[in-house]
Each structure stands twice: as structure tokens, then as C-alpha cells.
C-alpha positions as a Markdown table, in Angstrom:
| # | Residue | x | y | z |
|---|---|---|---|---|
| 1 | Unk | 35.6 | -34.8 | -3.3 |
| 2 | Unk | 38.7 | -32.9 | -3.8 |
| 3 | Unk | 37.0 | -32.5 | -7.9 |
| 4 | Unk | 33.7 | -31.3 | -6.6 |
| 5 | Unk | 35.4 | -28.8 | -4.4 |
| 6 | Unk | 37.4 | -27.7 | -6.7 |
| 7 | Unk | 34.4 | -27.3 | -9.5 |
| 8 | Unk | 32.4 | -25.5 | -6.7 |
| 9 | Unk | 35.2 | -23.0 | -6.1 |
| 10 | Unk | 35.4 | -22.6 | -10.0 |
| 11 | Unk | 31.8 | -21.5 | -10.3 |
| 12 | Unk | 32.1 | -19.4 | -7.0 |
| 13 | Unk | 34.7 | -17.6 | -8.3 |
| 14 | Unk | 33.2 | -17.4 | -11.8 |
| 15 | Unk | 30.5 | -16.0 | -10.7 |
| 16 | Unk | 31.9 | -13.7 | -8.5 |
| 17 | Unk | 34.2 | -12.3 | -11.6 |
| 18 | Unk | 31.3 | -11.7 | -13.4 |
| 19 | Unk | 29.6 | -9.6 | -10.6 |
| 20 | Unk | 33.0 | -7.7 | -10.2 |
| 21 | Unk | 32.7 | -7.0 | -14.2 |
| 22 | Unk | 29.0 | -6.3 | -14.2 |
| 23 | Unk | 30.0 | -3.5 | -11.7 |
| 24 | Unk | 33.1 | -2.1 | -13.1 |
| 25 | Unk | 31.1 | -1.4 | -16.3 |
| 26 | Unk | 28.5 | 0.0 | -13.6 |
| 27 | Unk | 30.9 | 2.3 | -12.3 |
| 28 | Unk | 32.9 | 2.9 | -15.7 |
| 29 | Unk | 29.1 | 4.4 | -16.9 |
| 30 | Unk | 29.4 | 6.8 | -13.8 |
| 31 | Unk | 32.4 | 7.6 | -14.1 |
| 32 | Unk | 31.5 | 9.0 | -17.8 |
| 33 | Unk | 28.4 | 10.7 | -16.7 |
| 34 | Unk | 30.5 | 12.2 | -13.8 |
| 35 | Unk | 33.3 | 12.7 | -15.5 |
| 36 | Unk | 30.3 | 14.8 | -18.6 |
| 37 | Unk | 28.6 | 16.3 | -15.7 |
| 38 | Unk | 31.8 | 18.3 | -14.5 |
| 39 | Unk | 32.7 | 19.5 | -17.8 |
| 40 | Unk | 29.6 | 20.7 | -18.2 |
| 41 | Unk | 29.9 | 22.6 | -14.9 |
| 42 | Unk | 33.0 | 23.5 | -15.5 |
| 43 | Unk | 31.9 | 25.3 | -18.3 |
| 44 | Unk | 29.2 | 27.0 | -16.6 |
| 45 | Unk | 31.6 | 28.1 | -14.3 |
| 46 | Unk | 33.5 | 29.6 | -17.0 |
| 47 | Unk | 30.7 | 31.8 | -18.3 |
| 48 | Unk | 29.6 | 32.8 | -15.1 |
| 49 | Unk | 33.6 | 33.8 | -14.0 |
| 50 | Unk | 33.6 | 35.8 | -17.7 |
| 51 | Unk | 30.2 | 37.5 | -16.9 |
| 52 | Unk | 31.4 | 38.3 | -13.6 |
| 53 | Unk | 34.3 | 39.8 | -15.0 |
| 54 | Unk | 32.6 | 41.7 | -17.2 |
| 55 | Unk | 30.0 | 43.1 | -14.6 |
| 56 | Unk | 32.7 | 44.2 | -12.1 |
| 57 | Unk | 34.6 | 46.1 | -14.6 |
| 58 | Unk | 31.2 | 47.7 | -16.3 |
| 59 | Unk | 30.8 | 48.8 | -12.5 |
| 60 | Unk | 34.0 | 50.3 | -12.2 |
| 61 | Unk | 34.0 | 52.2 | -15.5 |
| 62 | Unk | 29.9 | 53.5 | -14.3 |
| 63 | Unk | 31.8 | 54.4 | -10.6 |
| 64 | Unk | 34.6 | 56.5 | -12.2 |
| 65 | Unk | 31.9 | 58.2 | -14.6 |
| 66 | Unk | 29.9 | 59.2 | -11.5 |
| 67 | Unk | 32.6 | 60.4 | -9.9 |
| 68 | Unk | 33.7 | 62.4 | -13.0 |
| 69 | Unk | 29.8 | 63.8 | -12.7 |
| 70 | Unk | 30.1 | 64.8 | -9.2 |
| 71 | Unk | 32.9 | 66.5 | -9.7 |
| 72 | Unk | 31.5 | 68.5 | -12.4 |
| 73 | Unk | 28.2 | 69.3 | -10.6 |
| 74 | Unk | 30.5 | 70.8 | -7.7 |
| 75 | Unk | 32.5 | 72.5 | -9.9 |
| 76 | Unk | 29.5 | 74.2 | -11.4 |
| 77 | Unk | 28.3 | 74.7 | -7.9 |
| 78 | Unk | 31.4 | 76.7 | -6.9 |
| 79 | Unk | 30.9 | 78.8 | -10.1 |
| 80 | Unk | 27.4 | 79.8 | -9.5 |
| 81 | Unk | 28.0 | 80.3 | -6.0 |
| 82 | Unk | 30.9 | 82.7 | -6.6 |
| 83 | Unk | 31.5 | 85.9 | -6.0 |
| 84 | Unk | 31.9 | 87.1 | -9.6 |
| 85 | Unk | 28.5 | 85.0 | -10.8 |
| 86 | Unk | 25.9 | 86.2 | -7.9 |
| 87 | Unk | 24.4 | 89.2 | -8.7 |
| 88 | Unk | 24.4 | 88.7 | -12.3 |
| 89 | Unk | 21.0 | 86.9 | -12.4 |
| 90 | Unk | 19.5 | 90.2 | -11.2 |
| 91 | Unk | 21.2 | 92.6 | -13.1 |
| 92 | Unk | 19.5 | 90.8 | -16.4 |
């Protein structure tokens, strides 16, 4: 009795060992496809961060050109608006 328990247990255990490795390659294969999914999105994350990067300053530079503009225009404003400027158109 003691044999046939004992065999019994054996093949219980056997079989359990082989579920436990049938499912640690399992997860080993998701790990890798996880682990190849990440990188992949970390990556993408990368690019996009870089892009980003290179947007925000692109808008910067554009913002201090139009400011530079406005500037200009107001200056060139306050030159035909003056006092030594008006008059002159009708003279010619």
C-alpha cells in the first residue's frame, strides 16, 4: 500500500512539475514579448519626446521673430505718424 502511495504521489507530483514547466516557458514567452513590446514603446517615446522638443523650440524661435515684427511695424508706425513725416505725402 505504502508502494502504491508512494508511486501515486510520484506521478502527481510529476505531473504537476511538468504543468509548472509548461507554464514557466508560457510565461518566460511573455515575458520576452513584454519585455520587446516596451522597448519598442520606449522607443516611440523617445521620438515623440525629441519631436516635441524640437516643436517647442521651433515655436519659441517663430514667437521671438513675431515679436521682433511687431516691434518693427510699431516702430514704423511711430515714424509715419510723426510730426516730421506728416505733411510730406502732400507736399509731393
Amino acid at each position: 500500500d505504502n508502494i502504491e502511495n508512494a508511486k501515486h504521489e510520484i506521478s502527481k507530483k510529476t505531473a504537476l512539475r511538468a504543468k509548472t514547466q509548461e507554464a514557466k516557458a508560457e510565461m518566460e514567452g511573455e515575458k520576452a514579448q513584454t519585455e520587446a513590446d516596451r522597448a519598442e514603446d520606449q522607443k516611440y517615446l523617445d521620438e515623440t519626446t525629441a519631436l516635441c522638443a524640437q516643436k517647442s523650440e521651433d515655436f519659441s524661435s517663430r514667437q521671438k521673430l513675431r515679436a521682433e515684427e511687431l516691434d518693427a511695424i510699431r516702430q514704423a508706425i511711430d515714424i509715419i505718424s510723426s510730426n516730421a513725416v506728416s505733411g510730406a505725402g502732400e507736399k509731393h
